[in-house]
Amino acid sequence: MNDAVPAPTPAPRRPRVRAPELIGKGGWLNTGGKDLKLADFRGRVLILDFWTFCCINCLHVLDELRDLEEKHRDTLVIVGVHSPKFVHEAEHQAVVDAVERYEVHHPVLDDPELATWKQYAVRAWPTLVVIDPEGYVVAQHAGEGHANAIRTLVEELEAEHEAKGTLRRGDGPYVAPEPVATDLRFPGKAVILPDGHFLVSDTTRHQLVELAEDGETVVRRIGEGVFREPQGLALLPGGKVVVADTVNHALRTYDPETGAIELVAGTGKQWWQGSATSGPALGVDLSSPWDVAWWQGKVWIAMAGVHQLWTYDPGTGTVEVAAGTTNEGLVDGPAAEAWFAQPSGLAATEDRLWIADSETSALRWIGTDGVVRTAVGTGLFDFGHRDGAADQALLQHPLGVTALPDGSVAVSDTYNHALRRYDPATGEVTTLATDLREPSDAVLVGGDIVVVESARHRLTRLRLPEEAVQVESAAYRTQREATGIAPGRLRLDVVFQAPTGQKLDERYGPSTRLLVSSTPPELLLGGEGTGTDLFRELDLNPDVTEGVLHVSAMAASCDDDPANEYPACHVHQQDWGVPVKVTADGVARLPLILAGMDG
């Protein structure tokens, strides 16, 4: 009989890089006023979540991490590193608001100057960096769909460092802020009911609130325990209200007469590449529906999570994609070929559906001819507050649009804290009101316009002004340092390493996809388009010295267990917009990490 104890399985060898210090001019939130250093996390597994609150993919990742955060609360600390894209997101109070709005229950470092972002060589929102209990970076993941891989890695690190004696268990540094009493908390959208009352989506409290005609008196609260961060509302011809139940990835109807709430679309699961794009409404996944509008006999859905417009037909009980390719950007044309970037507001007129396309800071519309056009806005990286001719005017992350009686539209220009107006007849953009606080929607009441001031937690009634407000123009470009690339040919590598216990899923063909394009398109002479390899040789135009490379990557991996007939599979995906500048001493290889470590 052999009584020898078998040797323990050696810990997996993985590359380790010493983690840089955490620095941010805005300081720390959710710590009870304490400033933290990297050393404060020694002995714990640390996940840095690089996010910005405009980014729908970042909000998805916050939700993906909640279960992991709860299950490993005594060994794991998640730290949000807020890295702004828009000027407004660099305001400290805006970050404070966002942390409450999206129920972030871990410490957050406010890094308005992207200091820590640069130290960790981050290139995309969202990015997750895993640091072991000894302070070494062991993995990086960009985009969504990595929760299972990170869970496996966290469990490996726990076991490894428990055995080494370098794991420290206990309470984390999170300190919850004091709750604030208000009737509404970060309301999203509003609609007027037939009796003149307001119905408001009270987003952070996960319910609807009916207010009296004064817009202040609470009549009733609706749907507690049913909704999760509801947003858009639209009145249907029969008197019911359709609700975009955003974080539940669903549509529900609410009947003001009976109080009944009914699920009408969505499975509760988030849509991923490869999922159905049409069919019975209760059998098709949706992705963060943000607004809804009744137009052309259907409910149109601003599907922010996948950069598309969908429709729901109550008559047939079906949903389908109506416009957009899932690629993020600003491309006009036939609906099936158009690109959007987080469409977040809708308003219908007889012949147009107006769209607030938030990430491109654009006002767009689709006509009855099925063609998408842009009225204001140029793309993902240019924004500001500038009035005048529409082709020169600038918005900053608008979330709402409202049709006005004279054929013009009011735009809730959220990050400019303003209400703007676009007149198709003159092609001019003006400012109707300023000094609002993150307006996210507006509704007409007689000669007044009632604005949802989301970050002031209220409805604000304004007279529709006869004259525009004069404002000082401001133009901005997203402040991300351009990557220097050498002229000629550039090797693009998307780094993806299947998580422990998984392999690429090749059962039904290629498990990876890579899409490359550029702004301006002339930047690339070759290498653009779609393919199945996660690498590409890009030929650069010698006459174009700077621009943006748009890269979209997807990889599917499944559990690697031959005995399991139905292995669990996971989709990992991310879009990058990489500013580049051609210089003689630039790099000839551009690595983008989807999951793992580069070399």
Coordinates of C-alpha atoms in Angstrom, one line a residue:
M1 CA 0.0 0.0 0.0
N2 CA 1.4 3.4 -1.0
D3 CA 0.6 6.1 1.6
A4 CA 2.5 8.8 -0.3
V5 CA 0.6 12.1 -0.7
P6 CA 0.3 13.0 -4.4
A7 CA 2.2 16.2 -5.3
P8 CA -0.1 19.2 -5.8
T9 CA -0.9 20.2 -9.3
P10 CA 1.5 23.0 -10.2
A11 CA -0.1 26.4 -10.7
P12 CA -0.4 27.4 -14.4
R13 CA 2.4 29.5 -15.6
R14 CA 1.3 32.8 -16.9
P15 CA 3.1 36.0 -18.0
R16 CA 3.3 38.6 -15.2
V17 CA 3.9 42.3 -15.5
R18 CA 4.3 44.6 -12.5
A19 CA 1.1 46.7 -12.3
P20 CA 1.6 50.5 -12.5
E21 CA 0.3 52.7 -9.7
L22 CA -3.3 54.0 -9.7
I23 CA -3.5 57.7 -10.2
G24 CA -6.4 60.0 -11.1
K25 CA -6.8 63.8 -10.6
G26 CA -10.5 63.4 -9.7
G27 CA -9.7 61.2 -6.7
W28 CA -11.6 58.2 -5.3
L29 CA -15.3 57.5 -4.9
N30 CA -17.1 54.9 -2.8
T31 CA -14.2 54.7 -0.3
G32 CA -15.6 57.0 2.5
G33 CA -13.1 59.7 1.5
K34 CA -10.0 57.5 1.7
D35 CA -7.4 57.7 -1.1
L36 CA -6.2 54.2 -2.1
K37 CA -2.9 53.0 -3.6
L38 CA -2.1 49.8 -5.3
A39 CA -0.4 48.5 -2.2
D40 CA -3.8 48.7 -0.4
F41 CA -5.0 45.8 -2.5
R42 CA -2.0 43.5 -1.9
G43 CA -3.2 40.0 -1.0
R44 CA -6.4 40.4 -3.0
V45 CA -7.3 39.6 -6.6
L46 CA -7.8 43.0 -8.2
I47 CA -9.8 43.7 -11.4
L48 CA -9.5 47.2 -12.9
D49 CA -12.6 48.1 -15.0
F50 CA -11.7 50.9 -17.4
W51 CA -15.0 52.4 -18.3
T52 CA -16.8 55.6 -19.2
F53 CA -20.4 56.2 -18.5
C54 CA -21.6 57.1 -22.0
C55 CA -20.6 53.6 -23.2
I56 CA -23.3 51.0 -23.4
N57 CA -20.7 48.2 -23.6
C58 CA -19.3 49.5 -20.3
L59 CA -22.7 49.3 -18.7
H60 CA -23.1 45.7 -19.9
V61 CA -19.8 44.8 -18.3
L62 CA -20.9 46.4 -15.0
D63 CA -23.8 44.0 -15.0
E64 CA -21.7 41.0 -16.1
L65 CA -19.4 41.6 -13.1
R66 CA -22.0 41.8 -10.4
D67 CA -22.3 38.1 -9.7
L68 CA -18.5 37.7 -9.7
E69 CA -18.2 40.6 -7.3
E70 CA -20.7 39.1 -4.9
K71 CA -19.5 35.5 -5.0
H72 CA -15.8 36.4 -4.3
R73 CA -16.4 39.5 -2.1
D74 CA -13.8 38.3 0.5
T75 CA -10.9 37.8 -2.0
L76 CA -11.7 40.0 -5.0
V77 CA -11.8 43.8 -5.3
I78 CA -13.1 45.5 -8.4
V79 CA -12.0 49.0 -9.0
G80 CA -13.6 51.1 -11.7
V81 CA -11.2 53.5 -13.4
H82 CA -13.4 56.1 -15.0
S83 CA -11.7 57.2 -18.2
P84 CA -13.7 59.9 -20.1
K85 CA -14.5 60.1 -23.8
F86 CA -16.6 63.3 -23.7
V87 CA -15.7 66.6 -22.1
H88 CA -18.7 66.3 -19.8
E89 CA -17.5 63.0 -18.5
A90 CA -14.4 64.6 -17.2
E91 CA -16.5 66.7 -14.7
H92 CA -16.2 65.1 -11.3
Q93 CA -19.8 65.6 -10.3
A94 CA -20.9 63.9 -13.5
V95 CA -18.8 60.8 -12.5
V96 CA -20.4 61.0 -9.0
D97 CA -23.8 61.0 -10.6
A98 CA -23.0 58.1 -12.9
V99 CA -21.7 55.9 -10.1
E100 CA -25.0 56.3 -8.3
R101 CA -27.1 56.1 -11.5
Y102 CA -25.6 52.8 -12.5
E103 CA -25.4 51.4 -9.0
V104 CA -21.6 50.9 -9.0
H105 CA -20.9 49.1 -5.7
H106 CA -17.1 49.2 -5.7
P107 CA -14.4 51.9 -5.4
V108 CA -14.0 54.1 -8.5
L109 CA -11.0 56.2 -9.4
D110 CA -11.9 59.3 -11.3
D111 CA -9.1 59.7 -14.0
P112 CA -10.2 62.7 -16.1
E113 CA -6.8 63.1 -17.7
L114 CA -6.5 59.3 -18.7
A115 CA -3.3 59.0 -16.6
T116 CA -3.9 55.4 -15.5
W117 CA -5.4 54.5 -18.9
K118 CA -2.1 55.5 -20.5
Q119 CA 0.0 53.7 -17.8
Y120 CA -1.9 50.4 -18.6
A121 CA -1.8 51.0 -22.4
V122 CA -5.6 50.7 -22.6
R123 CA -7.0 51.2 -26.1
A124 CA -10.8 50.6 -25.7
W125 CA -13.8 51.0 -23.5
P126 CA -14.4 48.8 -21.7
T127 CA -11.2 47.0 -20.8
L128 CA -10.7 44.7 -17.8
V129 CA -7.2 44.2 -16.3
V130 CA -6.7 41.4 -13.8
I131 CA -3.9 41.9 -11.1
D132 CA -2.8 39.0 -8.9
P133 CA -2.4 39.3 -5.1
E134 CA 1.3 40.1 -5.5
G135 CA 0.6 43.1 -7.7
Y136 CA 1.3 41.7 -11.2
V137 CA -0.9 42.0 -14.2
V138 CA -1.8 38.6 -15.4
A139 CA -4.6 39.2 -18.0
Q140 CA -6.3 41.9 -20.0
H141 CA -9.7 41.7 -21.7
A142 CA -11.4 44.2 -24.0
G143 CA -15.1 44.4 -24.6
E144 CA -18.0 42.2 -23.4
G145 CA -18.5 38.5 -22.8
H146 CA -15.5 37.8 -20.6
A147 CA -17.2 37.1 -17.3
N148 CA -16.8 33.4 -17.4
A149 CA -13.2 33.5 -18.4
I150 CA -12.4 36.0 -15.6
R151 CA -14.4 33.9 -13.1
T152 CA -12.2 30.9 -14.0
L153 CA -9.0 33.0 -13.6
V154 CA -10.1 34.4 -10.3
E155 CA -10.7 30.9 -8.9
E156 CA -7.2 29.8 -10.2
L157 CA -5.6 32.8 -8.5
E158 CA -7.4 32.2 -5.3
A159 CA -6.2 28.6 -5.1
E160 CA -2.7 29.5 -6.2
H161 CA -2.2 32.3 -3.7
E162 CA -4.0 30.4 -0.9
A163 CA -1.4 27.7 -1.3
K164 CA 1.5 30.2 -1.4
G165 CA 0.1 32.1 1.6
T166 CA -0.2 35.3 -0.3
L167 CA -4.0 35.5 -0.3
R168 CA -5.6 37.9 2.2
R169 CA -9.3 37.4 2.9
G170 CA -11.6 40.0 4.4
D171 CA -13.9 43.0 3.7
G172 CA -13.1 45.2 0.8
P173 CA -12.6 49.0 0.8
Y174 CA -16.1 49.8 -0.6
V175 CA -18.1 52.4 1.4
A176 CA -21.6 53.1 0.3
P177 CA -22.5 56.8 -0.1
E178 CA -25.5 58.2 1.9
P179 CA -28.8 57.8 0.1
V180 CA -30.6 61.0 -1.1
A181 CA -34.4 61.4 -0.8
T182 CA -36.0 62.7 -4.0
D183 CA -39.3 61.8 -5.7
L184 CA -37.4 60.8 -8.9
R185 CA -33.9 59.5 -9.2
F186 CA -32.2 59.9 -12.5
P187 CA -35.4 59.8 -14.6
G188 CA -34.9 58.8 -18.2
K189 CA -37.9 59.4 -20.4
A190 CA -41.5 60.8 -20.1
V191 CA -44.8 60.5 -22.0
I192 CA -48.1 62.4 -21.6
L193 CA -51.0 60.1 -20.7
P194 CA -54.5 60.8 -22.1
D195 CA -55.6 62.4 -18.8
G196 CA -52.8 64.9 -18.9
H197 CA -50.7 63.2 -16.3
F198 CA -47.0 62.4 -16.9
L199 CA -45.6 58.9 -16.9
V200 CA -41.9 59.0 -16.2
S201 CA -39.3 56.2 -16.2
D202 CA -37.6 56.5 -12.8
T203 CA -34.5 54.7 -14.0
T204 CA -32.3 54.2 -11.0
R205 CA -35.3 53.2 -8.8
H206 CA -36.3 50.6 -11.4
Q207 CA -39.9 51.8 -11.7
L208 CA -42.3 54.1 -13.5
V209 CA -43.8 57.1 -11.7
E210 CA -47.1 58.8 -12.6
L211 CA -47.0 62.5 -11.9
A212 CA -50.0 64.9 -11.8
E213 CA -50.4 67.7 -14.4
D214 CA -48.0 69.9 -12.4
G215 CA -45.2 67.5 -13.2
E216 CA -44.3 67.3 -9.5
T217 CA -47.0 65.6 -7.4
V218 CA -46.6 61.8 -7.3
V219 CA -49.8 60.0 -8.1
R220 CA -48.5 56.4 -8.1
R221 CA -45.4 54.3 -8.5
I222 CA -45.5 51.4 -10.9
G223 CA -43.7 48.1 -11.4
E224 CA -41.5 47.7 -8.4
G225 CA -39.5 44.4 -8.8
V226 CA -40.5 44.2 -12.5
F227 CA -38.3 46.7 -14.3
R228 CA -34.6 47.2 -14.3
E229 CA -33.4 50.7 -15.4
P230 CA -36.4 51.4 -17.6
Q231 CA -35.9 54.1 -20.2
G232 CA -38.1 54.8 -23.3
L233 CA -41.9 55.1 -23.2
A234 CA -44.4 55.4 -26.1
L235 CA -48.2 55.7 -26.1
L236 CA -49.8 53.0 -28.3
P237 CA -53.1 53.7 -30.2
G238 CA -55.1 51.6 -27.8
G239 CA -54.0 53.6 -24.7
K240 CA -51.4 51.2 -23.4
V241 CA -47.8 52.4 -22.9
V242 CA -44.9 50.4 -24.3
V243 CA -41.8 50.5 -22.0
A244 CA -38.2 49.9 -23.0
D245 CA -37.1 47.7 -20.0
T246 CA -33.4 48.4 -20.7
V247 CA -31.4 46.2 -18.4
N248 CA -33.9 43.4 -18.6
H249 CA -33.4 43.5 -22.5
A250 CA -37.1 43.5 -22.9
L251 CA -40.2 45.4 -23.9
R252 CA -43.3 45.5 -21.6
T253 CA -46.7 47.2 -21.9
Y254 CA -48.3 49.1 -19.1
D255 CA -52.1 49.7 -19.1
P256 CA -52.9 52.9 -17.1
E257 CA -56.5 51.9 -16.9
T258 CA -56.0 48.5 -15.2
G259 CA -52.4 48.8 -13.9
A260 CA -51.5 45.6 -15.8
I261 CA -47.9 45.1 -16.9
E262 CA -47.2 42.5 -19.6
L263 CA -44.0 41.3 -21.2
V264 CA -44.3 41.6 -25.0
A265 CA -40.8 41.2 -26.4
G266 CA -37.4 39.8 -25.3
T267 CA -36.3 36.7 -23.4
G268 CA -34.4 38.5 -20.6
K269 CA -31.1 37.5 -22.2
Q270 CA -28.8 39.9 -24.0
W271 CA -28.5 39.5 -27.8
W272 CA -25.1 38.3 -29.1
Q273 CA -23.7 37.8 -32.6
G274 CA -25.3 34.7 -34.1
S275 CA -28.6 35.1 -32.2
A276 CA -31.9 35.4 -34.1
T277 CA -32.6 38.8 -35.6
S278 CA -36.4 38.2 -36.2
G279 CA -39.2 36.0 -35.1
P280 CA -41.8 35.6 -32.3
A281 CA -41.2 38.6 -30.0
L282 CA -41.0 36.5 -26.8
G283 CA -38.4 34.1 -28.3
V284 CA -35.8 36.6 -29.6
D285 CA -33.1 38.2 -27.5
L286 CA -32.8 42.0 -27.4
S287 CA -29.9 44.2 -26.2
S288 CA -30.5 47.3 -24.1
P289 CA -33.5 48.9 -25.8
W290 CA -33.2 52.6 -24.9
D291 CA -36.2 54.2 -26.5
V292 CA -39.4 53.4 -28.3
A293 CA -41.7 55.2 -30.8
W294 CA -45.0 54.3 -32.6
W295 CA -44.4 54.9 -36.3
Q296 CA -45.8 53.3 -39.5
G297 CA -48.0 50.9 -37.6
K298 CA -45.2 49.4 -35.5
V299 CA -43.2 50.1 -32.3
W300 CA -39.7 51.2 -33.4
I301 CA -36.9 50.4 -30.9
A302 CA -33.6 52.2 -30.4
M303 CA -31.5 49.1 -29.7
A304 CA -28.6 50.9 -28.2
G305 CA -26.7 47.7 -27.2
V306 CA -26.2 46.6 -30.8
H307 CA -26.3 50.0 -32.6
Q308 CA -29.5 49.2 -34.6
L309 CA -33.1 50.0 -34.9
W310 CA -35.6 47.1 -34.5
T311 CA -39.4 46.9 -34.8
Y312 CA -42.0 45.2 -32.7
D313 CA -45.4 44.5 -34.4
P314 CA -48.1 44.1 -31.8
G315 CA -50.4 42.6 -34.5
T316 CA -48.2 39.7 -35.3
G317 CA -46.3 39.5 -32.0
T318 CA -43.0 39.6 -33.9
V319 CA -39.7 41.6 -33.8
E320 CA -37.1 42.1 -36.5
V321 CA -34.1 44.3 -37.3
A322 CA -35.1 47.4 -39.3
A323 CA -31.9 49.3 -39.7
G324 CA -28.2 49.0 -38.9
T325 CA -25.5 46.3 -39.2
T326 CA -24.3 46.2 -35.6
N327 CA -21.1 48.0 -36.6
E328 CA -20.6 51.2 -34.6
G329 CA -20.2 54.4 -36.5
L330 CA -21.9 56.9 -38.7
V331 CA -22.8 55.6 -42.2
D332 CA -25.9 56.7 -44.1
G333 CA -27.7 54.9 -46.8
P334 CA -30.2 52.0 -47.2
A335 CA -31.4 50.9 -43.8
A336 CA -29.7 47.5 -44.0
E337 CA -26.3 49.1 -44.7
A338 CA -26.4 52.0 -42.3
W339 CA -24.2 52.2 -39.2
F340 CA -25.4 53.7 -35.9
A341 CA -23.7 54.3 -32.5
Q342 CA -26.0 53.8 -29.5
P343 CA -29.2 55.2 -30.8
S344 CA -30.9 56.5 -27.7
G345 CA -33.8 58.7 -28.6
L346 CA -36.7 58.5 -31.1
A347 CA -39.4 60.8 -32.3
A348 CA -41.9 60.1 -35.0
T349 CA -43.6 62.4 -37.5
E350 CA -45.7 61.4 -40.5
D351 CA -42.9 60.8 -42.9
R352 CA -39.8 60.6 -40.7
L353 CA -38.4 58.8 -37.6
W354 CA -35.9 61.1 -35.9
I355 CA -33.0 59.4 -34.1
A356 CA -30.7 60.8 -31.4
D357 CA -27.5 58.8 -32.2
S358 CA -25.7 59.4 -29.0
E359 CA -22.1 58.2 -29.5
T360 CA -21.7 60.0 -32.8
S361 CA -23.3 63.1 -31.2
A362 CA -25.6 63.1 -34.2
L363 CA -29.2 63.8 -35.1
R364 CA -30.3 61.4 -37.8
W365 CA -33.5 60.2 -39.5
I366 CA -35.0 57.4 -41.5
G367 CA -37.7 58.2 -44.1
T368 CA -40.6 56.1 -45.4
D369 CA -38.2 55.2 -48.3
G370 CA -36.1 53.2 -45.9
V371 CA -33.0 55.4 -46.2
V372 CA -31.0 56.7 -43.2
R373 CA -29.7 60.2 -43.4
T374 CA -27.8 62.5 -41.0
A375 CA -28.9 66.0 -40.2
V376 CA -26.3 67.0 -37.6
G377 CA -23.0 65.2 -36.7
T378 CA -19.9 63.8 -38.3
G379 CA -18.8 60.7 -36.4
L380 CA -17.5 59.1 -33.2
F381 CA -14.8 61.6 -32.3
D382 CA -16.1 65.1 -33.0
F383 CA -18.5 66.9 -30.7
G384 CA -19.2 70.2 -29.1
H385 CA -21.7 73.0 -28.7
R386 CA -21.9 75.0 -32.0
D387 CA -24.9 76.5 -33.6
G388 CA -25.4 77.5 -37.2
A389 CA -25.6 75.6 -40.5
A390 CA -26.3 71.9 -39.7
D391 CA -23.2 70.6 -41.6
Q392 CA -21.0 72.7 -39.2
A393 CA -23.1 72.4 -36.0
L394 CA -22.0 70.2 -33.1
L395 CA -23.9 68.3 -30.4
Q396 CA -22.5 66.3 -27.4
H397 CA -24.0 62.9 -26.7
P398 CA -27.7 63.7 -27.2
L399 CA -30.2 61.2 -25.6
G400 CA -33.5 62.6 -26.7
V401 CA -35.4 64.1 -29.6
T402 CA -38.9 65.7 -29.7
A403 CA -40.9 66.6 -32.8
L404 CA -42.2 70.2 -32.7
P405 CA -45.4 71.5 -34.3
D406 CA -43.7 73.6 -36.9
G407 CA -41.8 70.6 -38.4
S408 CA -38.6 71.2 -36.5
V409 CA -37.2 69.0 -33.7
A410 CA -35.9 69.7 -30.3
V411 CA -32.8 67.8 -29.3
S412 CA -32.0 66.9 -25.6
D413 CA -28.3 67.7 -26.0
T414 CA -27.5 65.8 -22.8
Y415 CA -23.8 66.4 -22.2
N416 CA -24.1 70.1 -23.2
H417 CA -26.9 70.5 -20.6
A418 CA -28.9 72.2 -23.3
L419 CA -32.0 72.0 -25.4
R420 CA -31.2 72.5 -29.1
R421 CA -33.4 72.9 -32.2
Y422 CA -32.9 71.7 -35.7
D423 CA -35.1 73.2 -38.5
P424 CA -35.1 71.1 -41.7
A425 CA -36.6 74.0 -43.6
T426 CA -33.6 76.2 -43.0
G427 CA -30.9 73.6 -42.2
E428 CA -30.0 75.6 -39.1
V429 CA -29.3 74.5 -35.5
T430 CA -30.0 76.8 -32.6
T431 CA -30.1 76.6 -28.8
L432 CA -33.4 76.9 -27.1
A433 CA -32.3 76.6 -23.4
T434 CA -29.1 76.1 -21.4
D435 CA -28.4 75.5 -17.7
L436 CA -30.2 72.2 -17.7
R437 CA -28.6 69.2 -16.1
E438 CA -28.2 66.2 -18.4
P439 CA -31.6 66.5 -20.2
S440 CA -32.5 63.1 -21.6
D441 CA -36.0 63.7 -23.1
A442 CA -38.7 66.3 -23.5
V443 CA -42.5 66.3 -24.2
L444 CA -44.8 69.0 -25.4
V445 CA -47.6 70.4 -23.3
G446 CA -49.5 73.1 -25.1
G447 CA -47.1 75.9 -25.7
D448 CA -44.6 74.6 -23.2
I449 CA -41.9 72.0 -23.4
V450 CA -41.3 69.8 -20.3
V451 CA -37.7 68.6 -20.1
V452 CA -36.6 65.5 -18.2
E453 CA -33.6 66.9 -16.2
S454 CA -32.1 63.6 -15.4
A455 CA -29.2 64.7 -13.2
R456 CA -31.5 67.2 -11.3
H457 CA -34.0 64.4 -10.7
R458 CA -37.0 66.4 -11.9
L459 CA -39.2 67.6 -14.8
T460 CA -38.6 71.2 -15.8
R461 CA -41.3 73.2 -17.7
L462 CA -40.1 75.8 -20.2
R463 CA -41.9 78.1 -22.6
L464 CA -40.9 77.4 -26.2
P465 CA -38.8 80.5 -26.8
E466 CA -39.4 82.9 -29.7
E467 CA -35.7 83.4 -30.1
A468 CA -32.7 81.3 -29.7
V469 CA -30.2 81.6 -26.9
Q470 CA -26.8 82.9 -27.9
V471 CA -24.0 80.6 -26.8
E472 CA -20.3 80.6 -27.3
S473 CA -19.3 77.9 -29.7
A474 CA -17.1 75.1 -28.5
A475 CA -15.7 72.2 -30.6
Y476 CA -13.9 69.2 -29.2
R477 CA -12.3 66.0 -30.3
T478 CA -12.0 62.9 -28.1
Q479 CA -8.6 63.3 -26.3
R480 CA -6.9 60.1 -26.9
E481 CA -3.2 60.0 -27.9
A482 CA -2.7 58.9 -31.4
T483 CA -0.6 55.7 -32.0
G484 CA 2.4 56.4 -34.2
I485 CA 2.5 53.9 -37.0
A486 CA 5.2 53.5 -39.7
P487 CA 4.4 54.2 -43.3
G488 CA 3.8 51.4 -45.7
R489 CA 2.4 48.2 -44.3
L490 CA 1.0 47.7 -40.8
R491 CA 0.4 44.3 -39.2
L492 CA -2.8 44.3 -37.1
D493 CA -3.0 41.5 -34.5
V494 CA -6.1 41.0 -32.3
V495 CA -4.8 38.9 -29.4
F496 CA -7.2 36.3 -28.2
Q497 CA -6.4 33.4 -25.9
A498 CA -9.2 31.0 -25.0
P499 CA -9.8 30.9 -21.2
T500 CA -8.6 27.9 -19.2
G501 CA -10.7 24.9 -20.0
Q502 CA -12.1 26.3 -23.2
K503 CA -11.2 26.1 -26.9
L504 CA -12.2 28.0 -30.0
D505 CA -15.6 26.8 -31.2
E506 CA -15.1 25.5 -34.8
R507 CA -18.1 23.1 -34.9
Y508 CA -20.1 25.3 -37.3
G509 CA -17.2 27.0 -39.2
P510 CA -14.8 29.8 -38.3
S511 CA -15.2 30.9 -34.7
T512 CA -13.5 34.3 -35.2
R513 CA -14.4 37.4 -37.2
L514 CA -12.5 40.6 -37.9
L515 CA -13.8 43.8 -39.5
V516 CA -11.5 46.7 -40.4
S517 CA -12.3 50.1 -41.8
S518 CA -10.9 53.6 -41.4
T519 CA -11.8 57.3 -41.2
P520 CA -11.1 58.8 -43.7
P521 CA -11.6 55.7 -45.9
E522 CA -8.6 56.9 -48.0
L523 CA -6.3 56.0 -45.1
L524 CA -6.3 52.4 -46.2
L525 CA -5.3 51.2 -49.7
G526 CA -5.7 47.6 -48.7
G527 CA -6.8 45.4 -45.8
E528 CA -10.2 46.8 -45.1
G529 CA -13.3 44.6 -45.0
T530 CA -14.4 41.4 -43.2
G531 CA -12.5 38.2 -42.6
T532 CA -12.2 35.2 -40.2
D533 CA -8.5 35.6 -39.2
L534 CA -7.7 37.7 -36.1
F535 CA -4.7 39.3 -38.0
R536 CA -4.5 41.5 -41.1
E537 CA -1.9 43.2 -43.2
L538 CA -3.0 46.8 -43.8
D539 CA -1.6 48.9 -46.6
L540 CA -1.4 52.6 -45.7
N541 CA -1.9 55.4 -48.1
P542 CA 1.3 57.5 -48.2
D543 CA -0.8 60.7 -48.9
V544 CA -2.8 60.4 -45.7
T545 CA -0.9 61.0 -42.5
E546 CA -3.5 60.6 -39.8
G547 CA -6.9 59.1 -39.1
V548 CA -8.8 56.4 -37.1
L549 CA -8.7 52.7 -37.6
H550 CA -12.0 51.0 -36.8
V551 CA -11.6 47.4 -35.8
S552 CA -14.3 45.0 -34.7
A553 CA -13.4 41.5 -33.5
M554 CA -15.4 38.6 -32.3
A555 CA -14.3 35.1 -31.0
A556 CA -16.4 32.2 -29.7
S557 CA -15.1 29.7 -27.3
C558 CA -16.6 26.6 -25.7
D559 CA -15.9 24.3 -22.8
D560 CA -13.2 21.8 -23.8
D561 CA -14.7 18.6 -22.3
P562 CA -15.1 15.7 -24.8
A563 CA -17.5 14.0 -22.4
N564 CA -19.9 17.0 -22.4
E565 CA -22.4 16.7 -25.3
Y566 CA -23.7 20.2 -24.8
P567 CA -20.7 22.4 -23.8
A568 CA -21.3 26.0 -22.6
C569 CA -20.1 28.5 -25.2
H570 CA -19.2 32.1 -24.8
V571 CA -18.9 35.0 -27.3
H572 CA -16.2 37.6 -26.8
Q573 CA -16.4 40.8 -28.8
Q574 CA -15.1 44.4 -28.9
D575 CA -15.0 47.4 -31.2
W576 CA -11.9 49.7 -31.2
G577 CA -11.5 53.1 -32.7
V578 CA -7.7 53.7 -32.7
P579 CA -6.5 57.2 -33.6
V580 CA -3.2 56.8 -35.6
K581 CA -0.6 59.1 -37.0
V582 CA 1.9 58.0 -39.6
T583 CA 5.5 58.8 -38.6
A584 CA 8.9 57.6 -39.7
D585 CA 9.6 56.1 -36.2
G586 CA 6.2 54.6 -35.8
V587 CA 5.4 50.9 -35.1
A588 CA 4.9 48.3 -37.8
R589 CA 2.7 46.1 -35.7
L590 CA -0.5 47.1 -33.8
P591 CA -1.6 44.6 -31.2
L592 CA -5.2 44.9 -29.8
I593 CA -5.9 42.6 -26.9
L594 CA -9.3 41.0 -26.9
A595 CA -8.4 38.5 -24.2
G596 CA -5.1 37.4 -22.7
M597 CA -1.6 39.0 -22.8
D598 CA 0.4 40.1 -25.8
G599 CA 3.4 37.9 -26.3

